[in-house]
XYZ file of C-alpha atoms in Angstrom:
456
model
C 4.321 -17.886 4.351
C 3.757 -14.650 5.652
C 7.510 -14.007 6.080
C 8.256 -15.148 2.742
C 5.605 -12.834 1.765
C 6.809 -10.298 3.247
C 10.884 -10.930 1.952
C 9.156 -10.589 -1.635
C 7.442 -7.344 -1.013
C 10.997 -5.914 0.990
C 12.670 -6.939 -2.192
C 9.952 -5.507 -4.376
C 10.419 -2.401 -2.914
C 13.605 -2.354 -3.889
C 13.371 -3.147 -7.479
C 10.732 -0.368 -7.543
C 13.383 2.057 -5.689
C 16.460 0.829 -7.476
C 16.299 2.895 -10.286
C 15.576 6.157 -8.415
C 19.133 5.812 -6.295
C 20.897 5.214 -9.603
C 19.564 8.240 -11.406
C 22.320 10.020 -12.280
C 24.172 6.718 -13.682
C 21.325 6.211 -15.434
C 21.170 9.548 -16.951
C 24.973 8.916 -17.982
C 24.211 5.673 -19.463
C 20.928 6.258 -21.769
C 22.235 9.931 -22.434
C 18.793 11.541 -21.414
C 17.903 14.261 -19.925
C 16.266 14.830 -15.952
C 12.953 15.585 -17.660
C 12.928 12.353 -19.171
C 14.604 10.646 -16.212
C 11.001 11.717 -14.012
C 8.683 10.561 -16.709
C 10.405 6.661 -15.929
C 8.455 7.549 -12.522
C 5.379 8.250 -14.004
C 5.314 5.302 -16.731
C 6.190 3.159 -13.501
C 3.217 4.502 -11.517
C 0.579 4.387 -14.903
C 1.506 0.559 -15.431
C 1.307 0.148 -11.566
C -2.036 1.942 -11.181
C -3.683 -0.089 -14.935
C -2.742 -3.562 -13.284
C -4.147 -3.189 -10.057
C -7.684 -4.386 -11.001
C -6.924 -7.298 -12.813
C -4.197 -8.121 -10.428
C -6.503 -8.205 -8.132
C -9.324 -10.400 -10.047
C -6.431 -12.814 -10.966
C -5.151 -13.132 -6.907
C -8.683 -14.081 -6.265
C -8.738 -16.485 -9.437
C -5.417 -18.121 -8.682
C -4.359 -17.454 -5.274
C -1.606 -15.633 -4.007
C 0.794 -18.542 -4.465
C 0.537 -18.394 -8.302
C 0.697 -14.602 -8.249
C 3.576 -14.120 -5.977
C 5.682 -16.320 -8.516
C 4.607 -14.574 -11.764
C 5.266 -11.149 -10.154
C 8.784 -12.925 -9.116
C 9.225 -13.368 -13.009
C 7.987 -9.876 -14.261
C 10.493 -8.640 -11.658
C 13.328 -10.398 -12.844
C 12.370 -10.016 -16.414
C 12.486 -6.445 -15.619
C 15.592 -5.962 -13.712
C 17.520 -8.404 -15.936
C 16.257 -6.346 -19.222
C 17.639 -3.168 -17.406
C 20.776 -4.432 -16.635
C 21.834 -5.531 -20.435
C 20.116 -2.380 -21.233
C 22.267 0.646 -23.747
C 19.120 2.273 -25.222
C 15.712 4.014 -23.742
C 13.479 1.385 -25.414
C 14.928 -1.178 -23.524
C 14.684 0.977 -20.157
C 11.585 1.501 -20.683
C 10.377 -1.714 -21.390
C 12.371 -2.782 -18.148
C 10.565 -0.221 -16.062
C 7.111 -1.711 -17.211
C 7.747 -5.289 -16.322
C 8.847 -4.024 -13.032
C 5.679 -2.047 -12.495
C 3.804 -5.396 -13.414
C 5.409 -7.006 -10.758
C 4.901 -4.445 -8.309
C 1.305 -4.223 -8.806
C 0.521 -8.257 -8.186
C 2.786 -8.334 -4.808
C 1.246 -5.991 -2.556
C -2.394 -7.647 -2.959
C -1.051 -11.055 -3.399
C 0.591 -10.385 0.102
C -2.666 -9.002 1.794
C -4.604 -11.915 0.025
C -2.582 -14.054 2.618
C -3.186 -12.314 5.817
C -6.374 -12.858 6.663
C -6.707 -16.710 5.785
C -3.869 -17.031 8.130
C -4.282 -15.117 10.915
C -7.160 -14.247 13.533
C -9.180 -11.177 12.268
C -8.375 -9.001 15.113
C -4.599 -9.121 14.315
C -5.426 -8.255 10.836
C -4.921 -4.598 11.148
C -1.480 -5.167 12.627
C 0.168 -7.942 10.614
C -0.812 -5.645 7.536
C 0.870 -2.405 9.307
C 3.732 -4.869 9.952
C 3.570 -6.275 5.861
C 3.755 -2.373 5.244
C 6.478 -1.582 7.760
C 8.859 -4.192 5.959
C 8.308 -2.669 2.873
C 10.642 0.461 3.961
C 13.479 -2.445 4.418
C 13.518 -2.263 0.616
C 14.415 1.519 0.333
C 17.231 0.999 2.727
C 18.440 -1.929 0.232
C 18.569 0.031 -2.821
C 19.815 2.951 -0.758
C 22.689 1.434 0.800
C 23.937 -2.257 -0.556
C 22.648 -1.682 -4.176
C 23.893 1.641 -4.183
C 27.372 0.337 -2.758
C 27.101 -2.429 -5.928
C 26.324 -0.116 -8.207
C 30.046 2.183 -7.595
C 32.064 -0.683 -7.346
C 30.844 -3.539 -9.574
C 29.257 -1.082 -12.068
C 25.518 -1.252 -13.481
C 24.975 -4.583 -15.215
C 26.010 -6.761 -11.606
C 23.912 -4.642 -9.447
C 20.800 -4.695 -11.480
C 21.808 -8.325 -11.905
C 22.127 -8.804 -8.405
C 18.542 -6.999 -7.761
C 17.107 -9.542 -10.487
C 18.677 -12.745 -8.769
C 16.957 -11.478 -5.430
C 13.415 -11.553 -7.013
C 14.052 -15.320 -8.678
C 15.118 -16.537 -5.332
C 12.061 -14.984 -3.407
C 10.187 -16.636 -6.776
C 11.473 -20.121 -6.201
C 10.461 -19.169 -2.124
C 7.034 -18.916 -2.981
C 6.698 -22.141 -5.096
C 7.973 -23.946 -2.867
C 6.661 -22.647 0.741
C 3.834 -20.039 0.366
C 0.691 -21.781 0.410
C -2.810 -19.863 -0.039
C -4.128 -20.552 3.266
C -4.491 -23.783 5.753
C -5.738 -26.728 4.009
C -9.716 -26.602 3.142
C -8.977 -22.964 3.973
C -9.380 -21.746 0.327
C -10.854 -22.380 -2.962
C -10.676 -20.419 -6.423
C -12.973 -18.098 -7.557
C -14.825 -19.245 -10.274
C -14.061 -18.577 -14.059
C -15.913 -15.383 -15.104
C -17.123 -14.239 -18.619
C -16.405 -10.705 -19.508
C -19.972 -9.404 -18.467
C -19.841 -11.470 -15.139
C -16.256 -9.952 -14.054
C -17.843 -6.760 -15.241
C -20.697 -7.838 -12.651
C -18.283 -8.724 -10.093
C -15.897 -5.233 -10.155
C -19.556 -3.391 -10.108
C -20.800 -5.511 -6.770
C -17.352 -5.065 -5.057
C -17.316 -1.077 -5.803
C -20.869 -0.711 -5.233
C -20.152 -1.852 -1.259
C -19.795 1.283 0.580
C -17.244 -0.125 2.908
C -15.030 -0.480 -0.558
C -15.621 2.774 -1.743
C -15.084 4.097 2.031
C -11.521 2.397 2.025
C -10.725 3.924 -1.467
C -11.757 7.776 -0.450
C -9.313 7.140 2.622
C -6.387 5.633 0.855
C -6.843 8.604 -1.597
C -6.746 11.316 1.046
C -3.712 9.749 3.482
C -1.731 8.434 0.959
C -0.837 10.796 -1.998
C 0.815 13.242 -0.374
C 3.862 11.332 1.499
C 4.068 9.334 -1.476
C 4.773 12.785 -3.511
C 7.010 13.730 -0.915
C 8.974 10.439 -1.308
C 8.870 9.648 -5.083
C 9.784 12.845 -6.841
C 9.425 16.557 -4.971
C 10.793 16.168 -1.283
C 14.229 16.167 -1.603
C 14.269 18.952 -4.333
C 11.734 20.579 -2.178
C 14.037 20.597 0.576
C 17.248 21.597 -0.982
C 15.353 24.355 -3.629
C 13.155 26.231 -1.426
C 14.485 25.308 2.090
C 17.609 25.811 1.473
C 19.162 22.855 3.071
C 22.192 20.860 2.358
C 22.139 17.469 0.667
C 23.298 15.602 3.603
C 19.985 17.630 5.854
C 17.634 16.619 3.513
C 18.759 12.772 3.324
C 18.433 12.836 7.227
C 14.634 13.754 6.721
C 14.331 11.704 4.630
C 15.464 8.353 6.612
C 13.624 10.137 9.622
C 10.490 9.670 6.936
C 11.152 6.400 6.867
C 11.479 5.669 10.706
C 8.160 7.246 11.587
C 6.736 5.059 9.220
C 8.176 2.403 11.078
C 7.170 3.704 14.436
C 3.955 4.859 13.819
C 2.918 1.822 11.873
C 2.185 -0.361 14.586
C 0.788 2.063 17.103
C -1.914 2.813 13.922
C -2.639 -0.977 13.512
C -3.359 -1.759 17.013
C -5.680 1.517 17.067
C -7.639 -0.358 14.376
C -7.677 -3.562 15.812
C -8.625 -2.398 19.239
C -10.988 0.398 18.119
C -12.869 -0.921 14.503
C -15.553 1.938 14.774
C -12.933 4.645 14.731
C -11.488 3.878 11.546
C -13.117 6.280 9.597
C -12.186 9.023 12.189
C -8.661 8.178 11.835
C -8.470 8.495 8.237
C -9.883 12.014 8.365
C -7.305 12.966 11.503
C -4.499 11.997 9.098
C -5.627 13.791 6.609
C -6.426 16.700 8.595
C -2.865 16.438 10.166
C -1.574 16.536 6.711
C -3.381 20.165 5.724
C -2.537 21.352 9.166
C 1.310 21.170 8.797
C 1.551 21.762 5.290
C -0.814 25.124 5.970
C 1.747 25.745 8.448
C 5.147 25.622 6.404
C 3.446 26.947 3.518
C 2.282 30.225 5.644
C 6.399 30.817 6.009
C 7.420 33.739 3.405
C 10.688 32.136 3.398
C 12.375 28.993 4.726
C 10.550 27.492 7.631
C 12.192 26.551 10.677
C 13.697 23.455 10.763
C 11.657 22.072 13.799
C 8.693 22.763 11.784
C 10.123 20.446 9.016
C 11.119 17.966 11.209
C 7.390 17.789 12.228
C 6.253 18.287 8.470
C 8.450 15.018 7.857
C 6.985 13.498 11.155
C 3.361 13.922 10.257
C 3.769 13.063 6.648
C 5.327 9.439 7.826
C 1.851 8.838 9.299
C 0.148 8.649 5.864
C 1.666 5.551 5.131
C 0.129 3.706 7.890
C -2.884 5.865 7.483
C -3.586 4.493 4.324
C -3.098 0.943 5.331
C -6.672 1.760 7.507
C -8.513 2.135 3.713
C -7.403 -1.831 2.952
C -8.479 -2.716 6.406
C -12.173 -1.115 5.830
C -12.198 -2.642 2.196
C -11.032 -6.285 3.679
C -14.120 -6.233 6.557
C -16.542 -5.293 4.012
C -16.546 -7.719 1.131
C -16.091 -11.505 1.203
C -13.059 -13.252 1.083
C -13.482 -14.479 -2.292
C -13.267 -10.443 -3.955
C -10.380 -9.833 -1.228
C -7.802 -9.317 -3.428
C -10.409 -6.978 -6.148
C -11.531 -4.896 -3.306
C -8.159 -4.286 -1.813
C -6.711 -3.256 -5.392
C -9.626 -0.816 -6.147
C -8.086 1.058 -2.636
C -4.914 0.556 -3.716
C -5.846 2.479 -6.694
C -6.609 5.264 -4.898
C -3.708 6.485 -3.447
C -1.707 5.846 -6.624
C -3.604 7.798 -8.920
C -4.353 10.808 -6.695
C -0.028 10.313 -6.712
C 0.421 10.556 -9.974
C -2.192 13.807 -10.495
C -0.462 15.691 -7.950
C 2.763 14.402 -9.378
C 1.864 15.774 -13.163
C 0.426 18.836 -11.523
C 3.372 19.972 -9.556
C 5.436 19.536 -12.581
C 2.862 21.509 -14.623
C 2.825 24.582 -11.863
C 6.480 24.631 -11.398
C 7.304 24.923 -15.032
C 4.663 27.406 -15.306
C 6.409 29.257 -13.089
C 9.597 29.601 -13.675
C 11.771 26.117 -12.571
C 12.283 24.615 -8.875
C 12.346 28.526 -7.053
C 10.579 28.770 -3.616
C 7.345 30.624 -4.909
C 7.161 27.936 -7.642
C 7.084 25.057 -4.826
C 4.849 26.888 -2.648
C 2.286 27.262 -5.430
C 2.632 23.731 -6.572
C 2.024 22.181 -3.176
C -1.226 24.066 -3.241
C -2.520 21.584 -5.687
C -3.448 18.781 -2.680
C -5.802 20.619 -1.363
C -8.516 19.899 -4.156
C -7.931 16.189 -3.689
C -8.009 16.176 0.159
C -11.188 18.301 0.245
C -12.891 15.076 -2.621
C -11.300 12.901 -0.272
C -12.988 13.954 2.555
C -16.052 14.560 1.367
C -16.126 10.888 -0.203
C -15.068 9.319 3.570
C -17.985 11.815 5.176
C -20.911 10.190 2.564
C -19.467 6.540 2.233
C -19.416 6.760 5.742
C -22.695 7.344 6.358
C -24.012 5.071 3.941
C -21.741 2.312 5.050
C -23.445 2.663 8.663
C -27.060 2.719 7.055
C -26.484 -0.869 4.796
C -26.549 -3.747 6.676
C -23.825 -6.045 7.217
C -21.656 -8.052 4.647
C -21.887 -12.028 6.011
C -17.842 -13.589 6.122
C -17.324 -16.877 5.250
C -16.664 -19.217 7.360
C -13.007 -19.479 8.804
C -11.454 -22.899 8.151
C -10.488 -24.902 11.105
C -6.709 -25.892 11.093
C -5.700 -28.644 10.306
C -3.026 -29.798 13.510
C -4.314 -31.441 16.264
C -5.602 -29.256 18.766
C -3.806 -31.175 22.024
C -0.623 -30.205 20.197
C -1.099 -26.746 19.769
C 0.661 -24.027 22.492
C -2.017 -22.446 24.590
C -2.072 -19.279 23.063
C -2.621 -20.781 19.353
C -5.272 -22.948 21.279
C -6.903 -19.521 22.478
C -7.156 -17.869 19.094
C -7.649 -21.480 17.326
C -11.341 -21.444 19.509
C -11.814 -17.804 18.967
C -11.820 -17.955 15.486
C -13.881 -20.624 15.732
C -16.444 -18.292 17.006
C -16.244 -15.982 14.675
C -17.773 -18.333 11.898
C -20.993 -16.652 10.947
C -20.107 -13.368 12.223
C -21.021 -10.464 10.253
C -18.984 -7.690 9.511
C -20.129 -4.066 9.510
C -18.372 -1.861 7.212
C -16.830 0.303 9.823
C -16.890 -1.537 13.132
C -15.377 -4.878 11.364
C -16.369 -8.184 12.674
C -18.990 -8.544 14.982
C -19.890 -11.599 17.139
C -23.190 -13.079 15.575
C -24.131 -16.615 17.861
C -25.672 -18.578 15.927
C -29.090 -20.584 16.473
C -30.995 -21.124 19.259
C -31.297 -19.542 22.122
C -29.075 -16.429 20.493
C -30.444 -14.081 19.073
C -28.317 -11.479 16.001
C -26.300 -8.907 17.914
C -27.504 -6.040 16.145
C -23.959 -3.800 14.521
C -26.482 -0.346 14.666
């Protein structure tokens, strides 16, 4: 189940980044300027942000399986439209469709994980899922680009569309929302009831703690990776295209290496998750301060350190999802995690636009313009840190959220391997646990002669 979800996510990241690697070809095909081409990034991010909450509601209502199929339909339609597009309006429609499909996938895959894995494994599996997504960037940067240059625009994007169509079929055939009896859809609600549900989820301090944590950890690495990283390295730091490309490769490798470490730390020390968020934010702010303090190009070793530190932002932002997961009942997981996901992308969009405006006002992609433009990150970090500190205090003072009982797997126990049997027993011991927004699942033996274990 999870493997199909991860495959879907990998191909979705490929679809998301495919136009970026085909930027020069797109400019020639549609006769557009670099400024208009950059607008495609903004359109896709705006659609992604706008669709997050509806996607979360739909995942809770219809389940991850159905939404993975629907996502595949959107992605396939978008890439097929782009494959045949010869005018700008068609290309814009194509990226809107891709943005809609992209918005659904991650929330749907995250919805599968806590239903198919023991609670203590969820942070690590979530990190592995996000790491798997990075393979999509490799697919777009290597095989997709080779196909684009050898077979042409229509063949390359048509091949990409076929990949999403295949994963949609796999999701329909293989994926199940949960083990037998382990999933029930959220009830159909009126618009007023939906609004009440959104207020309830947002009102939980753990949701807002995850929101501000995701905001502070993700946006800097996203801005660097999506748009301004390579131009900054080449223009302001005077690196060659190959050297800049090598640093971006290191960026992806850093995420792959750091992700499992963060996942294991989160599982082992759930009460320290907010400190981990603050540490990632502090590291980002410190490394940028060190790089921007140089009047000229920074030393190469410092740029390497910058890329490594920024690569921790992806795994760090996933901690926000884990806090939201342990702060909300399972029937609200899709909504809660979509709210958290909005944070980093909203901050990314703001910083992307603000940096563009600053550089345009100062005089373009000059070293001085970049130095001033990167400063717009600091107010966002400040807002995120204040949010984390305030919500952490509120989360620790609010009573724990009851977790619904976990379903018992239908496979006979005597047929399970020893390790799986151990996990099943521990899972069933977790029935009736309480969820502390900061510490995660806390054991609560049910019934006399036991007493409730305090989470204070």
